[in-house]
Coordinates of C-alpha atoms and ligand atoms in Angstrom, one line a residue:
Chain A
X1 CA 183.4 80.4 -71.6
X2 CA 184.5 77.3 -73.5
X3 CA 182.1 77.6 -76.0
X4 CA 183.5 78.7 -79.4
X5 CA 181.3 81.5 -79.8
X6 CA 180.4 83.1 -83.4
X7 CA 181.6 86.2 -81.8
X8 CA 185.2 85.4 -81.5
X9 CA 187.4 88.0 -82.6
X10 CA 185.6 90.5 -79.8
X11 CA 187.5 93.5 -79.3
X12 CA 191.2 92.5 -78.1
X13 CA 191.3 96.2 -76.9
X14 CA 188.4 95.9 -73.9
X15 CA 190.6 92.7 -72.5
X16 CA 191.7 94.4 -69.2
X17 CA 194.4 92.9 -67.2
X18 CA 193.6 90.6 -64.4
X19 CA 194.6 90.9 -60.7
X20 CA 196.0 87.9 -59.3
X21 CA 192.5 87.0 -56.9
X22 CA 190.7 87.3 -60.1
X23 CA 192.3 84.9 -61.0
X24 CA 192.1 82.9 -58.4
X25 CA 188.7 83.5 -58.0
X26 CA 188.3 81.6 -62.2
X27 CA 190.9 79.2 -61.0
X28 CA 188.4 77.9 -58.3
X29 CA 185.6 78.4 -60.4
X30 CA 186.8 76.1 -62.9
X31 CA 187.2 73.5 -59.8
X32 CA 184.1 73.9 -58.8
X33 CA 182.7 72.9 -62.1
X34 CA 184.8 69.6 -62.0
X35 CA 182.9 68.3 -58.9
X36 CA 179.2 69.2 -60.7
X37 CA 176.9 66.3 -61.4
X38 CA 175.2 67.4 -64.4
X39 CA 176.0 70.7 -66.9
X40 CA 172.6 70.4 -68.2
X41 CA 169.0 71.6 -67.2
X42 CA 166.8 68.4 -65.2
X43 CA 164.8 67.2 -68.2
X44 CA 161.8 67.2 -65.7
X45 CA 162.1 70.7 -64.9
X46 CA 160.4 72.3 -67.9
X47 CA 157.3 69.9 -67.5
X48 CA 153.8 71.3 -67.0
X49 CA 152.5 72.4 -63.5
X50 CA 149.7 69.8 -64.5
X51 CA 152.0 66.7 -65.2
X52 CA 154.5 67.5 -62.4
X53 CA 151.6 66.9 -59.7
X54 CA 150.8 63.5 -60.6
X55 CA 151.4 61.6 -58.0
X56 CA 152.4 59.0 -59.0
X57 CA 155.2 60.6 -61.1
X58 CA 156.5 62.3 -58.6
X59 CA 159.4 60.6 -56.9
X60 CA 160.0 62.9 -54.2
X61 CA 156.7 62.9 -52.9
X62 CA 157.3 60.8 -49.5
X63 CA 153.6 60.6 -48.3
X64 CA 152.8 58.4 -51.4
X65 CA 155.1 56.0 -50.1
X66 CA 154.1 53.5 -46.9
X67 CA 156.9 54.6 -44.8
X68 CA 157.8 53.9 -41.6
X69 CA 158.5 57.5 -40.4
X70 CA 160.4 57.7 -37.1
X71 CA 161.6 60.8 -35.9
X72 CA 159.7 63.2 -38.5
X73 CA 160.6 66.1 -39.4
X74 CA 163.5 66.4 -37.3
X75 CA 164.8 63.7 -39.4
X76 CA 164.3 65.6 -42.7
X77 CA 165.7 68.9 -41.2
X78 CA 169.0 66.9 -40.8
X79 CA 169.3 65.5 -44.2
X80 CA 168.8 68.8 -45.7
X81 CA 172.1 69.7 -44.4
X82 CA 175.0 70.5 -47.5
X83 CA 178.4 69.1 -47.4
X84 CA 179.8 72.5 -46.5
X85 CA 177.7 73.0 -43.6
X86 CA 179.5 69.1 -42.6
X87 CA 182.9 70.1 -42.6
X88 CA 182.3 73.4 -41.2
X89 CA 180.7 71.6 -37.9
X90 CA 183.6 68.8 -37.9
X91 CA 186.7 70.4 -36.3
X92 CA 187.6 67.5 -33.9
X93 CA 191.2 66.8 -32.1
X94 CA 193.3 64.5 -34.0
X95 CA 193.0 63.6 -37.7
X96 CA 190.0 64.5 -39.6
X97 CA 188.5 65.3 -43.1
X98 CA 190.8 68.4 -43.0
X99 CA 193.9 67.6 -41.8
X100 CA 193.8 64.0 -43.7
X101 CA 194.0 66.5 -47.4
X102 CA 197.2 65.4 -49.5
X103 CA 199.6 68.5 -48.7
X104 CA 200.8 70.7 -51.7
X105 CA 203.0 68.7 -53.7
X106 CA 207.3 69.4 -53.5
X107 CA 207.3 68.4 -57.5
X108 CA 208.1 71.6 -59.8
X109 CA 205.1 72.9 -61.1
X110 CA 204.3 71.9 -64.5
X111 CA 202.9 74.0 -67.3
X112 CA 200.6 73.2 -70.2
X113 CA 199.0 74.7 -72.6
X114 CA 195.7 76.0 -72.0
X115 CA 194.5 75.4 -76.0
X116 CA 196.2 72.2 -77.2
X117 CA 197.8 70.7 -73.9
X118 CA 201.6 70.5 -75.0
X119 CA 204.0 71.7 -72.5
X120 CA 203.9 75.2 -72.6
X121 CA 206.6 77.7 -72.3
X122 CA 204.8 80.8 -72.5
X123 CA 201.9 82.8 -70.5
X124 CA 199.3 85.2 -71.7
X125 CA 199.6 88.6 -70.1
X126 CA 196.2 89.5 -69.5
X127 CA 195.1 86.4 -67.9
X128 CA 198.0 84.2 -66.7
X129 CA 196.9 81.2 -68.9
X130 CA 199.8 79.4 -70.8
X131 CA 200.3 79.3 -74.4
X132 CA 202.5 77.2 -76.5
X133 CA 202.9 78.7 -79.9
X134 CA 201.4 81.5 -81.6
X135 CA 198.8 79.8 -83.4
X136 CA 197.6 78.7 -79.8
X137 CA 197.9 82.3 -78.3
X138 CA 195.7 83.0 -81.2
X139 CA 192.8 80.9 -80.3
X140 CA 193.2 81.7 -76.9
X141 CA 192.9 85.4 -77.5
X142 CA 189.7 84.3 -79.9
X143 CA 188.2 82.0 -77.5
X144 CA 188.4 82.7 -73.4
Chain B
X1 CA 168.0 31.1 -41.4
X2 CA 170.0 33.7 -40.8
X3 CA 172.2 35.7 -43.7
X4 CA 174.8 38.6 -44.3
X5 CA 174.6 40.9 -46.9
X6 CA 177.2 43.1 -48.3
X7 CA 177.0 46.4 -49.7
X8 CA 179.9 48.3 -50.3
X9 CA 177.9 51.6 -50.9
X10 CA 180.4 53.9 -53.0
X11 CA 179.1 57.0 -54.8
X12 CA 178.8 55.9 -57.8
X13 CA 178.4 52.2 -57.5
X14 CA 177.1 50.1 -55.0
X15 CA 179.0 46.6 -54.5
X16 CA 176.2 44.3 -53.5
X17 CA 175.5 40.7 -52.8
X18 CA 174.8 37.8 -49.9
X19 CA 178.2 36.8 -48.6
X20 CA 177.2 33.5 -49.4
X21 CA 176.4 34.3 -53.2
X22 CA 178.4 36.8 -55.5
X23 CA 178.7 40.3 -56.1
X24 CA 176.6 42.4 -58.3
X25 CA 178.1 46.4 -59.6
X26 CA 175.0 48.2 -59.7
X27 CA 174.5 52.6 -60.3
X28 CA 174.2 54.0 -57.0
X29 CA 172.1 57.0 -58.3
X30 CA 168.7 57.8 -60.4
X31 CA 168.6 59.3 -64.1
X32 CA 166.6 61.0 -66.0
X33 CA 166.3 61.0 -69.6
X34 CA 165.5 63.6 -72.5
X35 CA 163.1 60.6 -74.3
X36 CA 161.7 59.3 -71.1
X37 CA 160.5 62.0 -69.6
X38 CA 157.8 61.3 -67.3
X39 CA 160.0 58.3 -65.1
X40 CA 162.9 58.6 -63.0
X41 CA 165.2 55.7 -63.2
X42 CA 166.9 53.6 -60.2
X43 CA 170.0 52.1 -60.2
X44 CA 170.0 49.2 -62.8
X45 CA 166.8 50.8 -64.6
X46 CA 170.0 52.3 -66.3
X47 CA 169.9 49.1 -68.6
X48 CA 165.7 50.1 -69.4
X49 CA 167.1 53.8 -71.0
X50 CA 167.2 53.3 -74.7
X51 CA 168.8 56.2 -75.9
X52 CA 171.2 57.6 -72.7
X53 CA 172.2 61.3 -74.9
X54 CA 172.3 63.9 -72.1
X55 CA 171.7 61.6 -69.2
X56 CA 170.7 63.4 -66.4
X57 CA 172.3 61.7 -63.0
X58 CA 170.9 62.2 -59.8
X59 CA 173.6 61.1 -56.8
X60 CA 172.9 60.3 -53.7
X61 CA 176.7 61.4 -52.7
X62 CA 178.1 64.7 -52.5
X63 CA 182.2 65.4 -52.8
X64 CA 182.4 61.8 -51.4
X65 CA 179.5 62.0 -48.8
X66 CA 176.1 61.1 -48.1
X67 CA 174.0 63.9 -48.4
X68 CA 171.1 63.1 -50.5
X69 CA 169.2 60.7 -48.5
X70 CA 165.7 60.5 -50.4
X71 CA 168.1 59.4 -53.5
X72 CA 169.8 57.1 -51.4
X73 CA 166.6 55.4 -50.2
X74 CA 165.1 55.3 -53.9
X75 CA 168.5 53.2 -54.3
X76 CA 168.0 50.9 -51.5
X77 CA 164.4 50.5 -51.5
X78 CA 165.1 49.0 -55.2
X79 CA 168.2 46.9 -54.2
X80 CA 166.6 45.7 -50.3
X81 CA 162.7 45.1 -52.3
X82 CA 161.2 42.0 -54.2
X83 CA 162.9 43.3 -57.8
X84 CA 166.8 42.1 -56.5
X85 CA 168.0 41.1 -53.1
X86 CA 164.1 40.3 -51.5
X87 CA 166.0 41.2 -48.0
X88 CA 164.2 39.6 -45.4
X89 CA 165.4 42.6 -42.9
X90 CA 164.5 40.8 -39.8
X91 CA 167.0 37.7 -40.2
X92 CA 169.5 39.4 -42.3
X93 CA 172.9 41.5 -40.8
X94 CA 174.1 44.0 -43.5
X95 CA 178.2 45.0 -43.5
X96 CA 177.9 48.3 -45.0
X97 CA 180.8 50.6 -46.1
X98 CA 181.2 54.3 -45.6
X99 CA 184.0 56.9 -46.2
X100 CA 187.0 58.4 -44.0
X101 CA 186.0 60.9 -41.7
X102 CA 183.0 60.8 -41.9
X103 CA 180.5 63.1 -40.5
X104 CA 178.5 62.0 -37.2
X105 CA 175.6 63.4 -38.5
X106 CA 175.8 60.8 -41.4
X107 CA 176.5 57.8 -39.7
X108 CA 173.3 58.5 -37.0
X109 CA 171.2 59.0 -39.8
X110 CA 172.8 55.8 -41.2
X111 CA 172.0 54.1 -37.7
X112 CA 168.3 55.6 -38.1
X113 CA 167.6 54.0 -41.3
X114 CA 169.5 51.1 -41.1
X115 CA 167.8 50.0 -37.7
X116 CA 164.7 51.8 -37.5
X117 CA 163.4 52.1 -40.7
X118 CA 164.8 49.0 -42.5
X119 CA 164.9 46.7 -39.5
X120 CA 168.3 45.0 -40.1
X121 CA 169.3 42.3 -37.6
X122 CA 172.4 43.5 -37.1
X123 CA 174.9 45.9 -38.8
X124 CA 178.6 46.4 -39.4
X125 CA 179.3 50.0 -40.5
X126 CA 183.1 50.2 -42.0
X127 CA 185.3 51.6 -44.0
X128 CA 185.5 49.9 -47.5
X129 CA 189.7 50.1 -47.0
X130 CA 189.5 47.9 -43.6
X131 CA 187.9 45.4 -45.6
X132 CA 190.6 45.3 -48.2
X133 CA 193.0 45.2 -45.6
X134 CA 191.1 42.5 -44.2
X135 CA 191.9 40.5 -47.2
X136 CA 195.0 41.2 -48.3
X137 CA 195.9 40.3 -44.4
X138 CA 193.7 37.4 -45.4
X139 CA 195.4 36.5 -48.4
X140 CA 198.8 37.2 -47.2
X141 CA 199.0 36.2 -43.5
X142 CA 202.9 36.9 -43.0
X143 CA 202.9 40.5 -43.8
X144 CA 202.3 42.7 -41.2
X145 CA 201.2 45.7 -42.8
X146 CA 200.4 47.0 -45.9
X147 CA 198.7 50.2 -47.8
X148 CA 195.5 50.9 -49.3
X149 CA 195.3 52.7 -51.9
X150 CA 191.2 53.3 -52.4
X151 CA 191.1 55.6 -56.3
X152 CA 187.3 55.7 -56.8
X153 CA 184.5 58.0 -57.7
X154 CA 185.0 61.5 -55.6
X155 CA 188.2 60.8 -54.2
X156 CA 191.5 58.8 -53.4
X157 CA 192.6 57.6 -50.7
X158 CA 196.0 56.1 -48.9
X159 CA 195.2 54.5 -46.1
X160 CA 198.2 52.6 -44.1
X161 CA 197.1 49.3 -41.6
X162 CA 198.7 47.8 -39.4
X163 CA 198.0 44.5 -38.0
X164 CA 194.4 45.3 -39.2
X165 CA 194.6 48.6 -37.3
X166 CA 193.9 51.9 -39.7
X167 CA 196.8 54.1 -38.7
X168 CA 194.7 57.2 -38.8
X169 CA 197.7 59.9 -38.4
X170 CA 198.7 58.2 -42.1
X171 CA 195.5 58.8 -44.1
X172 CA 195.8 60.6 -46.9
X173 CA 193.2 62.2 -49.3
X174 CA 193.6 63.4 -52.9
X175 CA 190.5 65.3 -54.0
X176 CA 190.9 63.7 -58.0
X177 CA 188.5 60.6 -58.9
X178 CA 187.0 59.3 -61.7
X179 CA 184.0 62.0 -62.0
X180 CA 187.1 64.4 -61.6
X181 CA 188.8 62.6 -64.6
X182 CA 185.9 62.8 -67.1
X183 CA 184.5 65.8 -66.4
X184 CA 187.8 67.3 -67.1
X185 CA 187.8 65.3 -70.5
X186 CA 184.4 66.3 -70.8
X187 CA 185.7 70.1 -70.8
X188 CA 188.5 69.4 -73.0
X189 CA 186.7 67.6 -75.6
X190 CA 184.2 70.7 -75.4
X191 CA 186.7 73.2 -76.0
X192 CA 189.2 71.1 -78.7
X193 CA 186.4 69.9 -81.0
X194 CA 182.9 68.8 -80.3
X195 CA 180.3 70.2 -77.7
X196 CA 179.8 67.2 -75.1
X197 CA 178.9 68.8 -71.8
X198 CA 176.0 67.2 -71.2
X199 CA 177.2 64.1 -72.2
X200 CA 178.8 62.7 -68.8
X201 CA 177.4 59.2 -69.3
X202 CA 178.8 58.8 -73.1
X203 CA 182.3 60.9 -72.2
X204 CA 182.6 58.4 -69.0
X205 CA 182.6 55.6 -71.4
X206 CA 185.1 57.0 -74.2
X207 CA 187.2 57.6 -70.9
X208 CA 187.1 54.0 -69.7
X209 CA 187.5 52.8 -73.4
X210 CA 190.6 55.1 -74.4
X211 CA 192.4 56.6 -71.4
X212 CA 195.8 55.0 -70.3
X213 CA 198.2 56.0 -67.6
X214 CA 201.5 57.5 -69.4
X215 CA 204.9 55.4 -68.9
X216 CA 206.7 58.5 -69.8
X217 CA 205.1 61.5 -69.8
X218 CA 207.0 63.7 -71.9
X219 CA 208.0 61.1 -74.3
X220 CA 204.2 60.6 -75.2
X221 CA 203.9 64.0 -75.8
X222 CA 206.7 63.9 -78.3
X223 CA 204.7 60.8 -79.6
X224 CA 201.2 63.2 -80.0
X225 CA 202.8 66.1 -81.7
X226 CA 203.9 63.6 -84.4
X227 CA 201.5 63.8 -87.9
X228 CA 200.7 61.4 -89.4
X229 CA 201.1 57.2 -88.5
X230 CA 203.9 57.7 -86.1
X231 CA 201.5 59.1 -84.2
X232 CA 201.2 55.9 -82.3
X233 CA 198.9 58.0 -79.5
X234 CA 196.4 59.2 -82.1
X235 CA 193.0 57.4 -81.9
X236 CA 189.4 58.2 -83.5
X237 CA 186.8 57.2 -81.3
X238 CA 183.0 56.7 -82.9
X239 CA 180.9 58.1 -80.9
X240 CA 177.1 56.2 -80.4
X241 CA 174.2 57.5 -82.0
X242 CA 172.0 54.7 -79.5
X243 CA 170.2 53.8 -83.1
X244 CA 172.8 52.3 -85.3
X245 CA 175.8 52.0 -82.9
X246 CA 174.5 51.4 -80.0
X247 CA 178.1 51.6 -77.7
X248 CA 181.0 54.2 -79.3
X249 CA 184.5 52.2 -80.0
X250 CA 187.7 52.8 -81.3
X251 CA 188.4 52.6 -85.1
X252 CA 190.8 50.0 -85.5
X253 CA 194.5 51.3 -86.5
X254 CA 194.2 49.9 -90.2
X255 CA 190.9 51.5 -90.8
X256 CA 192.0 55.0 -89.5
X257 CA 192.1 58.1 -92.2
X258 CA 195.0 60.2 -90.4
X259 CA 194.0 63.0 -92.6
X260 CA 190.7 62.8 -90.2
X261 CA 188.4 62.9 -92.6
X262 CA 186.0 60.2 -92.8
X263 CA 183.0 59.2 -95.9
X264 CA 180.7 57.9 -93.5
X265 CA 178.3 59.7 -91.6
X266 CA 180.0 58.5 -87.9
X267 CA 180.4 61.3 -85.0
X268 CA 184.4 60.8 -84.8
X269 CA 186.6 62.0 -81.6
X270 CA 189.8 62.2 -82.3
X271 CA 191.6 61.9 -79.0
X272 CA 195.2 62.3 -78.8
X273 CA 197.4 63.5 -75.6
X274 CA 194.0 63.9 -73.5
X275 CA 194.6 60.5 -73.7
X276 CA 197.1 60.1 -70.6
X277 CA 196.9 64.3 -69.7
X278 CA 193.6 63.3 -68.2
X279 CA 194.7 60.6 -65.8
X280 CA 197.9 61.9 -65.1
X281 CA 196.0 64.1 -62.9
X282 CA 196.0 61.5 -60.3
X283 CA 199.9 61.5 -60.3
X284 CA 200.2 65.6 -60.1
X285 CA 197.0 67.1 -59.6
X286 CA 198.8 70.5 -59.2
X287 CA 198.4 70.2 -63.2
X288 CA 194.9 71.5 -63.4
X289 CA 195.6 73.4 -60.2
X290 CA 194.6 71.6 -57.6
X291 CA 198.1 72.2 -55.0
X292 CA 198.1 68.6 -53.9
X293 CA 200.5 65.6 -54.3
X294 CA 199.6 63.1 -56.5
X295 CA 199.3 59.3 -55.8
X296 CA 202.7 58.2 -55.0
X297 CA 204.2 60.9 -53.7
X298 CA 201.5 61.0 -51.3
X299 CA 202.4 57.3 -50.8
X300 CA 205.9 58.2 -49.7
X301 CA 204.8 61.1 -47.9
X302 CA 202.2 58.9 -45.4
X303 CA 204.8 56.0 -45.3
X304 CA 207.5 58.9 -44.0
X305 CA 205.3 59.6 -41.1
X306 CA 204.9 56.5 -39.7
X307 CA 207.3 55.2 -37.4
X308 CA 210.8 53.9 -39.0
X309 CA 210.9 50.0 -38.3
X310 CA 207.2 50.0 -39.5
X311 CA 208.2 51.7 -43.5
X312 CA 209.9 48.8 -45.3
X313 CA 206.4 46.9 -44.8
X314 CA 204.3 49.6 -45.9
X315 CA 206.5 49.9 -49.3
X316 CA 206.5 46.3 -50.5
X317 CA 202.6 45.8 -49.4
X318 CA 201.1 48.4 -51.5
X319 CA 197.3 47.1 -52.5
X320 CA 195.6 49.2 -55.4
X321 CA 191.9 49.6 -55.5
X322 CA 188.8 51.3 -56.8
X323 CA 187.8 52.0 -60.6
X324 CA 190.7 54.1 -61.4
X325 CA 193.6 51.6 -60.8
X326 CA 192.0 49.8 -63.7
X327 CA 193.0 52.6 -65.9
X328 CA 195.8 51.0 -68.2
X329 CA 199.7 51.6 -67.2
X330 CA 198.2 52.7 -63.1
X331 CA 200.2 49.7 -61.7
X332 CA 203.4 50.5 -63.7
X333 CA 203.3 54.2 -63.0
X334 CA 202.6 54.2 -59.1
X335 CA 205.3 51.1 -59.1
X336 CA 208.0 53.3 -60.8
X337 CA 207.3 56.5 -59.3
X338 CA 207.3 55.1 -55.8
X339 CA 210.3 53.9 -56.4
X340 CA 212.2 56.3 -58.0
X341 CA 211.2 58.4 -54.8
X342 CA 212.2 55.6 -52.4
X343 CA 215.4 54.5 -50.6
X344 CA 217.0 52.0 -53.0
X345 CA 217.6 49.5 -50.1
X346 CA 213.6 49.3 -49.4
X347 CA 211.8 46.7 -51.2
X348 CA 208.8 48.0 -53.0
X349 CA 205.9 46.2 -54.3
X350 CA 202.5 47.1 -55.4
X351 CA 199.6 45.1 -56.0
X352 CA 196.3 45.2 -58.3
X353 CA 193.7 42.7 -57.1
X354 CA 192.1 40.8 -60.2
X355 CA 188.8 42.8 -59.5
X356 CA 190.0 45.9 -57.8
X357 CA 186.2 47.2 -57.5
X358 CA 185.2 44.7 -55.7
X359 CA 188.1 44.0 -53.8
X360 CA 187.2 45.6 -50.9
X361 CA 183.6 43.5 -51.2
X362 CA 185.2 40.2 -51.4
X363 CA 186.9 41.9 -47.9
X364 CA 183.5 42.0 -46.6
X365 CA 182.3 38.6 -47.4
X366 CA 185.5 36.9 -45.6
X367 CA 185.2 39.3 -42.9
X368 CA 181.3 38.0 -42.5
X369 CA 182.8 34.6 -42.4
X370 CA 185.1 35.5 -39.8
X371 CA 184.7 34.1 -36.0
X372 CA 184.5 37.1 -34.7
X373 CA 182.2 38.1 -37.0
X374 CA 178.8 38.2 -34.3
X375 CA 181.3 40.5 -31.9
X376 CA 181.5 43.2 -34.8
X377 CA 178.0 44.1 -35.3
X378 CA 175.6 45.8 -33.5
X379 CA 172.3 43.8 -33.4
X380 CA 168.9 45.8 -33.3
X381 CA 168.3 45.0 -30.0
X382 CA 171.9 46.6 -28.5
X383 CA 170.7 49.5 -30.8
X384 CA 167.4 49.9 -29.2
X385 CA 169.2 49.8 -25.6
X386 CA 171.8 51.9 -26.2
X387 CA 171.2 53.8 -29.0
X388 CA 174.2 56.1 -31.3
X389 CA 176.6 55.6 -28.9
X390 CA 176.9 51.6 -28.9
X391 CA 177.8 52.3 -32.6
X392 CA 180.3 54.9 -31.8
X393 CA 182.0 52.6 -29.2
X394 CA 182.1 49.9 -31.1
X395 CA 182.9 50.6 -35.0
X396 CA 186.5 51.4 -36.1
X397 CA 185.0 54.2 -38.5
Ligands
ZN401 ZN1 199.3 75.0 -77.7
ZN402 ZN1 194.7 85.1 -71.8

């Protein structure tokens, strides 16, 4: 969606208004794509079948590797396990991961433009984004 | 003869060295490249990787935690084996770091590969803020307490101590570090002028090469509106083309075209108020949206719940650390803004070690040096007996 498509003036028309846990719901998504490691495809994912079983290419492959196994697959099992399933098992007494988050901020909220990033005095109707001028609504309306 | 080695093991780097030798900043992670594409790269293979255009990273860490642990002994196998540190396992005691909070689950598997499949003497698992604590304390032996602030890869942290005691009731976590930081340049860039998602590794560097930590906010974006020269915040960055420029710089101020346009056939940024919007997330996340104080408010906020006669230390001992307090203006800006939120008749004072990534290493390398040091660790053999729960007993993690 931040790609400046060809296909920029779409219809303005079909823009529906969104609800407030839609957006939300792109708020977080655009969080979530803050923590990501890598945008782009693994360049070792398009490689032949053929190539990809070479051993001695293939860095995942633990029996290739002399190594002192000691509580098997047990022991994989448990480092399969996602961050989300971690937190979701902590909940201890006292301070932990969640309570130790930095509470909301008492600070006035501050608004910037969602095209050029000068303060912003202004918010798009359909989608709550800001805007600064018109020139920025503009490319906002063309672009998001 | 017996040795200690050190490994601060952070999520994006890894602070490694003997205690009795120095410390060496090496990629915690494995890449793949778009030329090289039947080899995965370790750590400091990073330097073998001609052209680094759409780096592919592969982290061991995961929203500050180990997750990944097959990446993580790739890593180690490379930094432990006969290429770098040639540990000999059975007379050597490693201090290792590991985050906040973190998740039992971790720190047994830690245990596991530390003693059972590495074979380590002994082993010290703590928090890379103790050991900066350790040596400020060290460093500063009349103060009493003093605040870590720990601004890395996936997170921030403030961290108050105490006579070397973690006050845990005052930690504090901000979920913006550096990977934070550039992929939201990363995005901006993307959507102002030039498509560069895939570029972490080259946006990263134009980030550590151009960002800066605003004095005053709103007065630099006065400064960026401006056209022309007064635009004092306006920089073009040339971008590497890993043939001809190998590493992408700044033009220098008398060889800028403010018009932008330039005869030769250079990739040019031009950056201007995602110069200081970028880090300024760090000092009001709620910017991009995340509904979290920023760095010192969050100061104030974890000095304000510790007890009263304790606050005036914690406010003129505050230690800055991690990659991000070398971001240009960061000492200034927490300085002032602390302040300006602070009782005029505390004293405040706020610190930024010469090498604030390896501050919290050096930590480690007194600590090993320490007396005490043999009554910290866990040796193999108490492991063996006891198993998790000597570590549990006995770590402050
Ligand atoms: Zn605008
Ligand atoms: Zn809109």
């Amino acid at each position: 969606e931040h790609d400046k498509k060809p296909s920029r003036s779409q219809e303005a028309s079909q823009r529906r208004i969104l609800d407030c846990a839609t957006r939300q719901r792109r708020l977080n998504r655009q969080l979530d794509a803050l923590e990501k490691d890598n945008f782009q495809d693994d360049p070792h994912a398009n490689l032949p079948q053929l190539v990809k079983r070479l051993p001695q290419f293939d860095d995942n492959n633990e029996s290739s590797k002399k190594r002192k196994k000691t509580r098997g697959d047990h022991f994989k099992l448990r480092f399969r396990k996602t961050f989300k399933h971690f937190w979701k098992s902590s909940v201890s007494e006292g301070p932990n991961y969640l309570t130790a988050c930095a509470p909301p901020s008492k600070l006035p909220q501050r608004h910037f433009c969602a095209v050029c990033g000068f303060p912003s005095n202004y918010t798009c109707v359909s989608c709550g984004a800001r805007y600064c001028c018109v020139k920025c609504l503009g490319t906002h309306q063309e672009t998001r | 003869m017996m040795t200690t080695l050190v490994l601060d093991n952070g999520a994006y780097t890894a602070k490694i060295g003997y205690s009795h030798d120095k410390v060496s900043v090496i990629p915690n992670c494995q890449f793949r490249s778009k030329t090289a594409r039947l080899k995965t790269f370790t750590a400091n293979q990073l330097d073998e990787i001609k052209d680094p255009s759409g780096l592919f990273y592969i982290l061991p860490y995961q929203k500050g935690y180990l997750v990944n642990w097959d990446v993580q002994r790739n890593v180690w196998d490379h930094l432990f084996g006969k290429e770098m540190f040639k540990v000999d396992f059975a007379d050597t005691s490693i201090v290792i770091t590991e985050p906040y909070f973190n998740f039992s689950s971790i720190q047994e598997s830690m245990n596991e590969i530390l003693f059972e499949e590495y074979q380590f003497h002994a082993a010290l698992r703590i928090n890379a803020g103790s050991l900066s604590a350790h040596k400020y304390f060290q460093e500063n032996s009349s103060e009493l307490c003093c605040i870590v602030v720990d601004s890395g890869y996936s997170f921030t942290h403030i961290v108050p101590y105490c006579r070397g005691k973690k006050m845990k009731d005052g930690i504090c976590r901000i979920n913006v570090g550096g990977k934070l930081l550039t992929n939201h340049l990363k995005e901006i860039i993307s959507y102002r002028q030039l498509h560069v998602m895939d570029e972490t590794h080259v946006i990263n560097q134009v980030k550590e090469d151009v960002c800066y930590v605003s004095q005053d906010f709103y007065k630099d974006m006065e400064i960026a509106k401006l056209k022309g020269e007064e635009n004092t915040v306006m920089l073009d960055y040339v971008l590497p083309d890993f043939s001809t420029i190998k590493k992408g710089f700044c033009k220098p101020r008398e060889e800028m075209n403010f018009s932008g346009k330039y005869k030769t056939g250079e990739q040019i940024l031009r950056l201007t108020n995602e110069r200081y919007a970028v880090p300024e997330t760090l000092f009001h996340p709620s910017d991009i949206g995340i509904q979290e104080m920023g760095i010192p408010e969050a100061i104030v906020n974890s000095v304000q719940n510790l007890p009263g006669e304790m606050q005036p230390h914690f406010f003129k001992n505050i230690v800055l650390t991690g990659g991000n307090s070398l971001l240009p203006g960061f000492r200034d800006r927490v300085f002032k803004d602390v302040r300006s939120l602070t009782p005029t008749d505390f004293e405040v004072s706020v610190v930024l070690p010469a090498n604030p990534i390896c501050y919290s290493w050096e930590g480690g390398k007194l600590l090993s040096e320490n007396p005490d040091f043999d009554e910290m660790v866990i040796t193999r053999d108490d492991y063996e007996e006891n198993g998790h729960y000597i570590c549990e007993e006995k770590f402050d993690i």
